[in-house]
Amino acid sequence: MYPNLYYACKDVFGISIPVLKAVNSVGFFIAIAFIPGAWMWRYELKRKEKRGELTYRLVTITVGKAAPVSRLLLHFMLGFVAGYKLLYLLLQHNSVVNTSAYIFSWQGSFWGGLIAGSFWVIITWYYGKQEELSQPEVHKIKVWPHECVAKGIIVAGIAGVIGAKLFGIAENWNWFIKAPLNNLFSSEGFAFLGGLIVATFAMWWYHYSWGVQRMRMADALAPSLLLSYALGRLGCQIGGDGDWGITNVHPKPFHWLPDWLWAYDYPHNVANIGVYMKDCTWDNYCYHLAVPVYPTPLYELIAGLLLFGLLLLIRRNITLAGRTSAFYLMLCGIERFFIEKIRVNIRYSMAGFHPTQAEILSVFLFIAGIALYFIAPYLNANKQQKIK
């Protein structure tokens, strides 16, 4: 396992870059997963635009106006925060043990923040001055859905993190109340499925600005959500964040199956769970599981990619808006329900049953998918959206 990029880079390439200790492997790979997801979403939107399923909207813009004070202030604040944290991190990386705790602390470099904030303000002002006209002009331009992917990804990313943390808190309430503030900003306690659900709803809200086309916009988003979810699991596996399966002491069903794909002990896991490893020199990451477990993040990665491919095949023959989203919900529900059978999770007691939070949510996802499949024709405000 590689708890951060420093150990990954040192082990794979033999290069020691101490500042990389501040880059958590789990967060890094989850962030990277948004890149292919964004590409897939843009591809699907352009495909639907060419087929006439999505169209542009007219947006009024003002050309030749200097950068307003509000934008300069915003850019200064963003630049200040970035410089305040990054310069200190570059100069004092050895003193930063917990990256997430550092990010939300008051530690930082004032001069780094001042320089970065001022630089961004100067750049913003300069380019605004270059485009300034004596008489600003008002234009109406066409904005196509695929041109708004960048903003949509930001919405999905923020909503996903918030959702994952909120669902994680709900699932581990006793853990959270022991130290609410620390655990709220901790790199632990995230529920992956919760992040997916909240990100999906956030994107649904984002689509609302496109009026009657929101169902087709959601259909275009479905494959990218499934792809990003699958690839994000790679971070859970590489970092060893505790999101693994139950103990597995059973013999391998096939001799050709790699040991790490059947049962794994997650050495140097970022969650620091298990027993201490003798003669370990990996700072605070010196634990491995005493009994190996099912590497469920790998299983979800494989299952997610297979279901992503299946959804791409299914959506080729779908003409009614909403049906692709329905299949997406059903596939996500099925995948997560069955993976929960071998995952470590808190179980609830409900009418004689003992489901996990994810099992409950997966059932709701599957039911929602079935319901959407049948009511999709009635959710379109404009019946002409359907392609005959």
mmCIF file of C-alpha atoms in Angstrom:
data_model
loop_
_atom_site.group_PDB
_atom_site.id
_atom_site.type_symbol
_atom_site.label_atom_id
_atom_site.label_comp_id
_atom_site.label_asym_id
_atom_site.label_seq_id
_atom_site.Cartn_x
_atom_site.Cartn_y
_atom_site.Cartn_z
ATOM 1 C CA MET A 1 0.000 0.000 0.000
ATOM 2 C CA TYR A 2 1.045 3.587 -0.574
ATOM 3 C CA PRO A 3 -0.494 5.975 2.001
ATOM 4 C CA ASN A 4 0.815 8.967 0.059
ATOM 5 C CA LEU A 5 2.584 9.699 -3.214
ATOM 6 C CA TYR A 6 5.994 9.961 -1.555
ATOM 7 C CA TYR A 7 6.166 6.242 -0.839
ATOM 8 C CA ALA A 8 4.668 5.363 -4.219
ATOM 9 C CA CYS A 9 7.234 7.445 -6.068
ATOM 10 C CA LYS A 10 10.106 6.142 -3.946
ATOM 11 C CA ASP A 11 9.102 2.490 -4.265
ATOM 12 C CA VAL A 12 8.248 2.506 -7.978
ATOM 13 C CA PHE A 13 10.809 4.974 -9.356
ATOM 14 C CA GLY A 14 13.408 5.053 -6.584
ATOM 15 C CA ILE A 15 13.049 8.826 -6.292
ATOM 16 C CA SER A 16 12.645 10.583 -2.938
ATOM 17 C CA ILE A 17 10.513 13.748 -3.087
ATOM 18 C CA PRO A 18 9.624 14.593 0.548
ATOM 19 C CA VAL A 19 6.973 17.168 -0.341
ATOM 20 C CA LEU A 20 4.851 14.354 -1.826
ATOM 21 C CA LYS A 21 4.204 13.105 1.709
ATOM 22 C CA ALA A 22 1.500 15.760 1.845
ATOM 23 C CA VAL A 23 -0.400 14.222 -1.092
ATOM 24 C CA ASN A 24 -2.737 11.519 0.206
ATOM 25 C CA SER A 25 -3.033 8.606 -2.247
ATOM 26 C CA VAL A 26 -6.753 8.089 -1.653
ATOM 27 C CA GLY A 27 -7.659 11.717 -2.335
ATOM 28 C CA PHE A 28 -5.270 11.946 -5.274
ATOM 29 C CA PHE A 29 -6.706 8.986 -7.163
ATOM 30 C CA ILE A 30 -10.289 9.991 -6.407
ATOM 31 C CA ALA A 31 -9.528 13.441 -7.842
ATOM 32 C CA ILE A 32 -7.847 11.880 -10.894
ATOM 33 C CA ALA A 33 -10.983 9.767 -11.467
ATOM 34 C CA PHE A 34 -12.872 12.966 -12.334
ATOM 35 C CA ILE A 35 -10.726 13.471 -15.454
ATOM 36 C CA PRO A 36 -11.929 10.438 -17.484
ATOM 37 C CA GLY A 37 -15.392 11.049 -16.024
ATOM 38 C CA ALA A 38 -15.392 14.606 -17.366
ATOM 39 C CA TRP A 39 -14.158 13.422 -20.766
ATOM 40 C CA MET A 40 -16.903 10.792 -20.930
ATOM 41 C CA TRP A 41 -19.578 13.295 -19.929
ATOM 42 C CA ARG A 42 -18.419 15.768 -22.578
ATOM 43 C CA TYR A 43 -18.361 12.994 -25.188
ATOM 44 C CA GLU A 44 -21.919 11.934 -24.355
ATOM 45 C CA LEU A 45 -23.199 15.510 -24.448
ATOM 46 C CA LYS A 46 -21.649 16.148 -27.859
ATOM 47 C CA ARG A 47 -23.099 12.869 -29.123
ATOM 48 C CA LYS A 48 -26.580 13.900 -28.032
ATOM 49 C CA GLU A 49 -26.119 17.372 -29.511
ATOM 50 C CA LYS A 50 -25.268 15.847 -32.901
ATOM 51 C CA ARG A 51 -28.342 13.620 -32.697
ATOM 52 C CA GLY A 52 -30.523 16.641 -31.966
ATOM 53 C CA GLU A 53 -31.450 15.472 -28.469
ATOM 54 C CA LEU A 54 -29.813 18.482 -26.828
ATOM 55 C CA THR A 55 -29.616 22.035 -28.038
ATOM 56 C CA TYR A 56 -27.987 25.294 -27.057
ATOM 57 C CA ARG A 57 -29.318 28.159 -25.018
ATOM 58 C CA LEU A 58 -28.755 31.865 -25.624
ATOM 59 C CA VAL A 59 -26.727 33.673 -22.977
ATOM 60 C CA THR A 60 -26.265 37.431 -22.774
ATOM 61 C CA ILE A 61 -22.702 38.562 -22.101
ATOM 62 C CA THR A 62 -21.009 41.944 -21.865
ATOM 63 C CA VAL A 63 -17.753 42.345 -23.816
ATOM 64 C CA GLY A 64 -15.173 45.037 -23.140
ATOM 65 C CA LYS A 65 -15.957 45.648 -19.479
ATOM 66 C CA ALA A 66 -13.118 45.907 -16.972
ATOM 67 C CA ALA A 67 -12.861 43.283 -14.245
ATOM 68 C CA PRO A 68 -15.244 44.296 -11.424
ATOM 69 C CA VAL A 69 -13.969 44.838 -7.885
ATOM 70 C CA SER A 70 -15.930 41.808 -6.669
ATOM 71 C CA ARG A 71 -13.986 39.524 -9.033
ATOM 72 C CA LEU A 72 -10.664 41.047 -7.983
ATOM 73 C CA LEU A 73 -11.511 40.498 -4.306
ATOM 74 C CA LEU A 74 -12.598 36.911 -4.963
ATOM 75 C CA HIS A 75 -9.407 36.130 -6.868
ATOM 76 C CA PHE A 76 -7.298 37.712 -4.133
ATOM 77 C CA MET A 77 -8.959 35.593 -1.438
ATOM 78 C CA LEU A 78 -8.602 32.385 -3.447
ATOM 79 C CA GLY A 79 -4.989 33.164 -4.282
ATOM 80 C CA PHE A 80 -4.233 34.094 -0.678
ATOM 81 C CA VAL A 81 -5.592 30.812 0.673
ATOM 82 C CA ALA A 82 -3.701 28.785 -1.948
ATOM 83 C CA GLY A 83 -0.423 30.610 -1.357
ATOM 84 C CA TYR A 84 -0.891 30.618 2.414
ATOM 85 C CA LYS A 85 -1.113 26.844 2.486
ATOM 86 C CA LEU A 86 1.113 25.781 -0.415
ATOM 87 C CA LEU A 87 4.227 27.826 0.376
ATOM 88 C CA TYR A 88 4.238 26.664 3.989
ATOM 89 C CA LEU A 89 3.753 23.100 2.790
ATOM 90 C CA LEU A 90 6.698 23.369 0.401
ATOM 91 C CA LEU A 91 9.005 24.848 3.039
ATOM 92 C CA GLN A 92 7.833 22.908 6.097
ATOM 93 C CA HIS A 93 6.668 19.617 4.585
ATOM 94 C CA ASN A 94 8.554 17.561 7.187
ATOM 95 C CA SER A 95 6.477 19.071 9.984
ATOM 96 C CA VAL A 96 3.151 18.275 8.278
ATOM 97 C CA VAL A 97 2.128 14.786 9.389
ATOM 98 C CA ASN A 98 -1.631 14.910 8.820
ATOM 99 C CA THR A 99 -2.416 16.714 5.559
ATOM 100 C CA SER A 100 -6.173 17.003 6.122
ATOM 101 C CA ALA A 101 -5.621 18.419 9.621
ATOM 102 C CA TYR A 102 -3.102 20.912 8.214
ATOM 103 C CA ILE A 103 -5.451 22.102 5.463
ATOM 104 C CA PHE A 104 -8.125 23.077 7.993
ATOM 105 C CA SER A 105 -5.694 24.509 10.554
ATOM 106 C CA TRP A 106 -4.427 28.096 10.923
ATOM 107 C CA GLN A 107 -0.910 27.049 9.924
ATOM 108 C CA GLY A 108 0.418 28.677 6.789
ATOM 109 C CA SER A 109 2.629 31.357 5.271
ATOM 110 C CA PHE A 110 1.213 34.898 5.386
ATOM 111 C CA TRP A 111 3.730 36.161 2.847
ATOM 112 C CA GLY A 112 3.011 33.249 0.557
ATOM 113 C CA GLY A 113 -0.688 34.081 0.671
ATOM 114 C CA LEU A 114 -0.085 37.797 0.120
ATOM 115 C CA ILE A 115 2.177 37.209 -2.875
ATOM 116 C CA ALA A 116 -0.118 34.626 -4.513
ATOM 117 C CA GLY A 117 -3.261 36.705 -3.917
ATOM 118 C CA SER A 118 -1.673 39.896 -5.239
ATOM 119 C CA PHE A 119 -0.271 38.104 -8.285
ATOM 120 C CA TRP A 120 -3.701 36.712 -9.208
ATOM 121 C CA VAL A 121 -5.294 40.149 -8.803
ATOM 122 C CA ILE A 122 -2.674 41.724 -11.082
ATOM 123 C CA ILE A 123 -3.167 39.043 -13.750
ATOM 124 C CA THR A 124 -6.969 39.406 -13.579
ATOM 125 C CA TRP A 125 -6.772 43.196 -13.780
ATOM 126 C CA TYR A 126 -4.253 43.087 -16.652
ATOM 127 C CA TYR A 127 -6.296 40.790 -18.889
ATOM 128 C CA GLY A 128 -9.445 42.730 -18.062
ATOM 129 C CA LYS A 129 -7.685 45.935 -19.094
ATOM 130 C CA GLN A 130 -6.512 44.361 -22.350
ATOM 131 C CA GLU A 131 -10.098 43.507 -23.309
ATOM 132 C CA GLU A 132 -11.646 46.752 -22.087
ATOM 133 C CA LEU A 133 -13.510 48.853 -24.656
ATOM 134 C CA SER A 134 -14.467 52.509 -24.480
ATOM 135 C CA GLN A 135 -18.064 51.392 -24.911
ATOM 136 C CA PRO A 136 -18.813 47.850 -23.629
ATOM 137 C CA GLU A 137 -20.876 45.741 -26.032
ATOM 138 C CA VAL A 138 -23.690 43.351 -25.200
ATOM 139 C CA HIS A 139 -23.850 40.106 -27.177
ATOM 140 C CA LYS A 140 -25.969 36.990 -27.188
ATOM 141 C CA ILE A 141 -24.003 33.795 -27.657
ATOM 142 C CA LYS A 142 -24.909 30.144 -28.033
ATOM 143 C CA VAL A 143 -23.838 27.973 -25.105
ATOM 144 C CA TRP A 144 -23.935 24.235 -25.759
ATOM 145 C CA PRO A 145 -24.258 21.727 -22.923
ATOM 146 C CA HIS A 146 -20.769 20.247 -23.479
ATOM 147 C CA GLU A 147 -19.253 23.684 -22.866
ATOM 148 C CA CYS A 148 -20.452 23.641 -19.247
ATOM 149 C CA VAL A 149 -18.788 20.391 -18.206
ATOM 150 C CA ALA A 150 -16.041 22.123 -16.193
ATOM 151 C CA LYS A 151 -18.568 23.883 -13.943
ATOM 152 C CA GLY A 152 -20.574 20.697 -13.634
ATOM 153 C CA ILE A 153 -17.527 18.713 -12.508
ATOM 154 C CA ILE A 154 -16.827 21.287 -9.793
ATOM 155 C CA VAL A 155 -20.428 20.955 -8.588
ATOM 156 C CA ALA A 156 -20.176 17.150 -8.615
ATOM 157 C CA GLY A 157 -16.812 17.158 -6.831
ATOM 158 C CA ILE A 158 -17.901 19.457 -4.001
ATOM 159 C CA ALA A 159 -21.254 17.716 -3.592
ATOM 160 C CA GLY A 160 -19.610 14.290 -3.665
ATOM 161 C CA VAL A 161 -17.167 15.129 -0.866
ATOM 162 C CA ILE A 162 -19.911 16.670 1.279
ATOM 163 C CA GLY A 163 -22.252 13.747 0.650
ATOM 164 C CA ALA A 164 -19.591 11.135 1.390
ATOM 165 C CA LYS A 165 -18.736 12.828 4.678
ATOM 166 C CA LEU A 166 -22.379 13.302 5.763
ATOM 167 C CA PHE A 167 -23.301 9.695 5.013
ATOM 168 C CA GLY A 168 -20.103 8.564 6.713
ATOM 169 C CA ILE A 169 -21.028 10.528 9.840
ATOM 170 C CA ALA A 170 -24.538 9.071 9.816
ATOM 171 C CA GLU A 171 -23.091 5.577 9.547
ATOM 172 C CA ASN A 172 -20.440 6.098 12.252
ATOM 173 C CA TRP A 173 -22.213 8.495 14.610
ATOM 174 C CA ASN A 174 -20.568 7.199 17.791
ATOM 175 C CA TRP A 175 -17.142 7.707 16.222
ATOM 176 C CA PHE A 176 -18.062 11.220 15.090
ATOM 177 C CA ILE A 177 -19.345 12.554 18.430
ATOM 178 C CA LYS A 178 -16.101 11.612 20.201
ATOM 179 C CA ALA A 179 -14.349 14.495 18.434
ATOM 180 C CA PRO A 180 -16.847 16.251 16.111
ATOM 181 C CA LEU A 181 -14.598 19.006 14.791
ATOM 182 C CA ASN A 182 -11.570 16.786 14.186
ATOM 183 C CA ASN A 183 -13.616 14.006 12.615
ATOM 184 C CA LEU A 184 -15.563 16.435 10.433
ATOM 185 C CA PHE A 185 -12.339 17.477 8.710
ATOM 186 C CA SER A 186 -10.653 14.099 8.979
ATOM 187 C CA SER A 187 -9.530 12.171 5.909
ATOM 188 C CA GLU A 188 -11.422 9.191 7.353
ATOM 189 C CA GLY A 189 -15.139 8.518 7.701
ATOM 190 C CA PHE A 190 -16.327 8.830 4.108
ATOM 191 C CA ALA A 191 -19.139 6.776 2.604
ATOM 192 C CA PHE A 192 -18.392 6.344 -1.099
ATOM 193 C CA LEU A 193 -21.958 5.491 -2.060
ATOM 194 C CA GLY A 194 -23.246 8.530 -0.164
ATOM 195 C CA GLY A 195 -20.933 10.739 -2.187
ATOM 196 C CA LEU A 196 -22.206 9.210 -5.415
ATOM 197 C CA ILE A 197 -25.847 9.776 -4.434
ATOM 198 C CA VAL A 198 -25.382 13.410 -3.375
ATOM 199 C CA ALA A 199 -23.249 14.152 -6.448
ATOM 200 C CA THR A 200 -25.984 12.683 -8.643
ATOM 201 C CA PHE A 201 -28.667 14.839 -7.034
ATOM 202 C CA ALA A 202 -26.407 17.906 -7.266
ATOM 203 C CA MET A 203 -25.941 17.313 -10.963
ATOM 204 C CA TRP A 204 -29.682 16.830 -11.334
ATOM 205 C CA TRP A 205 -30.118 20.296 -9.829
ATOM 206 C CA TYR A 206 -27.404 21.628 -12.114
ATOM 207 C CA HIS A 207 -29.273 20.223 -15.111
ATOM 208 C CA TYR A 208 -32.444 22.028 -14.071
ATOM 209 C CA SER A 209 -31.157 25.245 -15.659
ATOM 210 C CA TRP A 210 -31.492 23.459 -18.995
ATOM 211 C CA GLY A 211 -35.250 23.191 -18.557
ATOM 212 C CA VAL A 212 -37.033 20.445 -20.461
ATOM 213 C CA GLN A 213 -33.770 18.810 -21.523
ATOM 214 C CA ARG A 214 -32.717 17.827 -18.013
ATOM 215 C CA MET A 215 -33.592 14.132 -18.473
ATOM 216 C CA ARG A 216 -31.360 13.803 -21.516
ATOM 217 C CA MET A 217 -28.650 15.754 -19.699
ATOM 218 C CA ALA A 218 -28.900 13.255 -16.830
ATOM 219 C CA ASP A 219 -28.688 10.367 -19.297
ATOM 220 C CA ALA A 220 -25.475 11.829 -20.684
ATOM 221 C CA LEU A 221 -24.060 12.034 -17.165
ATOM 222 C CA ALA A 222 -24.884 8.457 -16.103
ATOM 223 C CA PRO A 223 -21.959 6.643 -17.831
ATOM 224 C CA SER A 224 -19.417 9.157 -16.526
ATOM 225 C CA LEU A 225 -20.673 8.771 -12.954
ATOM 226 C CA LEU A 226 -20.301 5.006 -13.177
ATOM 227 C CA LEU A 227 -16.814 5.330 -14.672
ATOM 228 C CA SER A 228 -15.618 7.833 -12.050
ATOM 229 C CA TYR A 229 -17.042 5.720 -9.231
ATOM 230 C CA ALA A 230 -15.176 2.649 -10.459
ATOM 231 C CA LEU A 231 -11.851 4.422 -10.968
ATOM 232 C CA GLY A 232 -12.162 6.220 -7.638
ATOM 233 C CA ARG A 233 -12.080 2.839 -5.925
ATOM 234 C CA LEU A 234 -8.485 2.531 -7.094
ATOM 235 C CA GLY A 235 -7.588 5.174 -4.513
ATOM 236 C CA CYS A 236 -9.245 3.156 -1.745
ATOM 237 C CA GLN A 237 -7.201 0.113 -2.746
ATOM 238 C CA ILE A 238 -3.846 1.851 -3.154
ATOM 239 C CA GLY A 239 -4.157 3.898 0.036
ATOM 240 C CA GLY A 240 -5.848 1.259 2.171
ATOM 241 C CA ASP A 241 -8.388 3.580 3.781
ATOM 242 C CA GLY A 242 -10.239 0.845 5.680
ATOM 243 C CA ASP A 243 -12.901 0.424 3.009
ATOM 244 C CA TRP A 244 -12.162 -3.255 2.548
ATOM 245 C CA GLY A 245 -13.942 -6.578 2.977
ATOM 246 C CA ILE A 246 -14.452 -9.080 5.756
ATOM 247 C CA THR A 247 -11.722 -11.520 6.763
ATOM 248 C CA ASN A 248 -10.996 -14.167 4.162
ATOM 249 C CA VAL A 249 -9.176 -17.326 5.246
ATOM 250 C CA HIS A 250 -10.727 -19.541 2.584
ATOM 251 C CA PRO A 251 -8.455 -21.241 0.032
ATOM 252 C CA LYS A 252 -8.295 -19.722 -3.429
ATOM 253 C CA PRO A 253 -10.910 -21.159 -5.823
ATOM 254 C CA PHE A 254 -8.407 -21.049 -8.730
ATOM 255 C CA HIS A 255 -4.668 -21.656 -8.532
ATOM 256 C CA TRP A 256 -3.958 -18.996 -11.170
ATOM 257 C CA LEU A 257 -5.690 -16.281 -9.138
ATOM 258 C CA PRO A 258 -3.142 -13.867 -7.565
ATOM 259 C CA ASP A 259 -3.098 -13.946 -3.756
ATOM 260 C CA TRP A 260 -3.651 -10.182 -3.524
ATOM 261 C CA LEU A 261 -6.831 -10.474 -5.585
ATOM 262 C CA TRP A 262 -8.322 -13.069 -3.248
ATOM 263 C CA ALA A 263 -7.113 -12.033 0.215
ATOM 264 C CA TYR A 264 -4.952 -9.065 1.195
ATOM 265 C CA ASP A 265 -3.514 -7.724 4.457
ATOM 266 C CA TYR A 266 -3.095 -4.070 3.352
ATOM 267 C CA PRO A 267 0.442 -3.334 4.623
ATOM 268 C CA HIS A 268 1.230 0.331 5.362
ATOM 269 C CA ASN A 269 -2.464 1.208 5.121
ATOM 270 C CA VAL A 270 -3.299 4.887 5.591
ATOM 271 C CA ALA A 271 -5.952 4.030 8.190
ATOM 272 C CA ASN A 272 -3.265 2.622 10.538
ATOM 273 C CA ILE A 273 -5.384 -0.450 11.263
ATOM 274 C CA GLY A 274 -3.999 -3.839 12.271
ATOM 275 C CA VAL A 275 -0.775 -4.970 13.931
ATOM 276 C CA TYR A 276 2.549 -3.169 13.916
ATOM 277 C CA MET A 277 5.153 -4.210 11.329
ATOM 278 C CA LYS A 278 8.603 -4.794 12.794
ATOM 279 C CA ASP A 279 11.530 -2.784 11.434
ATOM 280 C CA CYS A 280 9.141 -0.513 9.528
ATOM 281 C CA THR A 281 10.557 2.848 8.394
ATOM 282 C CA TRP A 282 7.409 4.284 6.829
ATOM 283 C CA ASP A 283 6.809 7.009 9.441
ATOM 284 C CA ASN A 284 3.357 6.453 10.957
ATOM 285 C CA TYR A 285 2.242 3.949 8.322
ATOM 286 C CA CYS A 286 3.528 0.710 9.808
ATOM 287 C CA TYR A 287 0.434 -1.436 10.238
ATOM 288 C CA HIS A 288 -1.027 -4.374 8.360
ATOM 289 C CA LEU A 289 -4.049 -6.564 8.989
ATOM 290 C CA ALA A 290 -3.372 -9.632 11.131
ATOM 291 C CA VAL A 291 -5.867 -11.620 9.043
ATOM 292 C CA PRO A 292 -6.228 -10.887 5.302
ATOM 293 C CA VAL A 293 -9.536 -9.627 3.949
ATOM 294 C CA TYR A 294 -11.389 -9.492 0.645
ATOM 295 C CA PRO A 295 -9.949 -6.588 -1.416
ATOM 296 C CA THR A 296 -13.422 -5.226 -2.182
ATOM 297 C CA PRO A 297 -12.180 -1.931 -3.704
ATOM 298 C CA LEU A 298 -10.601 -4.005 -6.478
ATOM 299 C CA TYR A 299 -13.822 -5.943 -6.956
ATOM 300 C CA GLU A 300 -15.774 -2.690 -7.243
ATOM 301 C CA LEU A 301 -13.220 -1.337 -9.701
ATOM 302 C CA ILE A 302 -13.632 -4.397 -11.928
ATOM 303 C CA ALA A 303 -17.416 -4.561 -11.527
ATOM 304 C CA GLY A 304 -17.758 -0.825 -12.141
ATOM 305 C CA LEU A 305 -15.782 -0.960 -15.383
ATOM 306 C CA LEU A 306 -17.796 -3.959 -16.609
ATOM 307 C CA LEU A 307 -21.090 -2.236 -15.779
ATOM 308 C CA PHE A 308 -19.825 0.940 -17.442
ATOM 309 C CA GLY A 309 -19.237 -1.025 -20.635
ATOM 310 C CA LEU A 310 -22.652 -2.658 -20.316
ATOM 311 C CA LEU A 311 -24.352 0.719 -19.875
ATOM 312 C CA LEU A 312 -22.638 2.026 -23.005
ATOM 313 C CA LEU A 313 -24.028 -0.917 -24.975
ATOM 314 C CA ILE A 314 -27.521 -0.516 -23.521
ATOM 315 C CA ARG A 315 -27.746 3.224 -24.142
ATOM 316 C CA ARG A 316 -27.092 2.772 -27.884
ATOM 317 C CA ASN A 317 -30.606 1.389 -28.380
ATOM 318 C CA ILE A 318 -32.419 3.751 -25.992
ATOM 319 C CA THR A 319 -34.420 6.581 -27.508
ATOM 320 C CA LEU A 320 -36.543 7.718 -24.573
ATOM 321 C CA ALA A 321 -35.107 10.296 -22.189
ATOM 322 C CA GLY A 322 -34.644 8.949 -18.673
ATOM 323 C CA ARG A 323 -34.201 5.289 -19.525
ATOM 324 C CA THR A 324 -30.383 5.403 -19.454
ATOM 325 C CA SER A 325 -30.530 6.995 -16.001
ATOM 326 C CA ALA A 326 -32.929 4.268 -14.912
ATOM 327 C CA PHE A 327 -30.515 1.520 -15.957
ATOM 328 C CA TYR A 328 -27.693 3.384 -14.235
ATOM 329 C CA LEU A 329 -29.590 3.446 -10.926
ATOM 330 C CA MET A 330 -30.489 -0.227 -11.185
ATOM 331 C CA LEU A 331 -26.937 -1.303 -12.044
ATOM 332 C CA CYS A 332 -25.465 0.744 -9.186
ATOM 333 C CA GLY A 333 -27.988 -0.706 -6.767
ATOM 334 C CA ILE A 334 -27.293 -4.302 -7.805
ATOM 335 C CA GLU A 335 -23.512 -3.900 -7.694
ATOM 336 C CA ARG A 336 -23.395 -2.302 -4.261
ATOM 337 C CA PHE A 337 -25.986 -4.626 -2.711
ATOM 338 C CA PHE A 338 -23.986 -7.747 -3.516
ATOM 339 C CA ILE A 339 -20.557 -6.302 -2.679
ATOM 340 C CA GLU A 340 -21.899 -5.457 0.790
ATOM 341 C CA LYS A 341 -22.151 -9.175 1.534
ATOM 342 C CA ILE A 342 -18.367 -9.332 1.913
ATOM 343 C CA ARG A 343 -17.620 -5.783 3.107
ATOM 344 C CA VAL A 344 -16.877 -4.539 6.625
ATOM 345 C CA ASN A 345 -19.657 -2.201 7.686
ATOM 346 C CA ILE A 346 -21.915 -1.208 10.549
ATOM 347 C CA ARG A 347 -25.213 -3.099 10.527
ATOM 348 C CA TYR A 348 -28.600 -1.862 11.676
ATOM 349 C CA SER A 349 -31.438 -3.838 13.220
ATOM 350 C CA MET A 350 -34.682 -3.426 11.262
ATOM 351 C CA ALA A 351 -37.677 -5.751 11.631
ATOM 352 C CA GLY A 352 -35.501 -8.791 12.166
ATOM 353 C CA PHE A 353 -33.070 -7.862 9.393
ATOM 354 C CA HIS A 354 -29.549 -6.510 9.832
ATOM 355 C CA PRO A 355 -28.721 -4.487 6.722
ATOM 356 C CA THR A 356 -25.876 -2.024 6.286
ATOM 357 C CA GLN A 357 -26.474 1.584 5.288
ATOM 358 C CA ALA A 358 -25.194 0.825 1.794
ATOM 359 C CA GLU A 359 -27.559 -2.147 1.415
ATOM 360 C CA ILE A 360 -30.524 0.053 2.334
ATOM 361 C CA LEU A 361 -29.418 2.743 -0.104
ATOM 362 C CA SER A 362 -28.753 0.211 -2.863
ATOM 363 C CA VAL A 363 -32.289 -1.150 -2.535
ATOM 364 C CA PHE A 364 -33.671 2.379 -2.838
ATOM 365 C CA LEU A 365 -31.459 2.998 -5.872
ATOM 366 C CA PHE A 366 -32.731 -0.144 -7.571
ATOM 367 C CA ILE A 367 -36.385 0.702 -6.811
ATOM 368 C CA ALA A 368 -35.836 4.275 -8.013
ATOM 369 C CA GLY A 369 -34.351 2.904 -11.228
ATOM 370 C CA ILE A 370 -37.357 0.662 -11.866
ATOM 371 C CA ALA A 371 -39.750 3.519 -11.111
ATOM 372 C CA LEU A 372 -37.867 5.897 -13.410
ATOM 373 C CA TYR A 373 -37.897 3.339 -16.205
ATOM 374 C CA PHE A 374 -41.701 3.268 -16.244
ATOM 375 C CA ILE A 375 -42.441 6.927 -15.487
ATOM 376 C CA ALA A 376 -39.702 8.407 -17.695
ATOM 377 C CA PRO A 377 -42.197 9.319 -20.462
ATOM 378 C CA TYR A 378 -44.179 11.455 -18.010
ATOM 379 C CA LEU A 379 -41.186 13.291 -16.515
ATOM 380 C CA ASN A 380 -40.462 15.161 -19.725
ATOM 381 C CA ALA A 381 -42.074 18.568 -19.655
ATOM 382 C CA ASN A 382 -41.901 18.638 -23.437
ATOM 383 C CA LYS A 383 -43.234 15.469 -25.036
ATOM 384 C CA GLN A 384 -41.388 16.326 -28.227
ATOM 385 C CA GLN A 385 -38.120 15.309 -26.542
ATOM 386 C CA LYS A 386 -38.858 11.703 -27.359
ATOM 387 C CA ILE A 387 -37.254 10.437 -30.526
ATOM 388 C CA LYS A 388 -39.541 8.308 -32.567
#
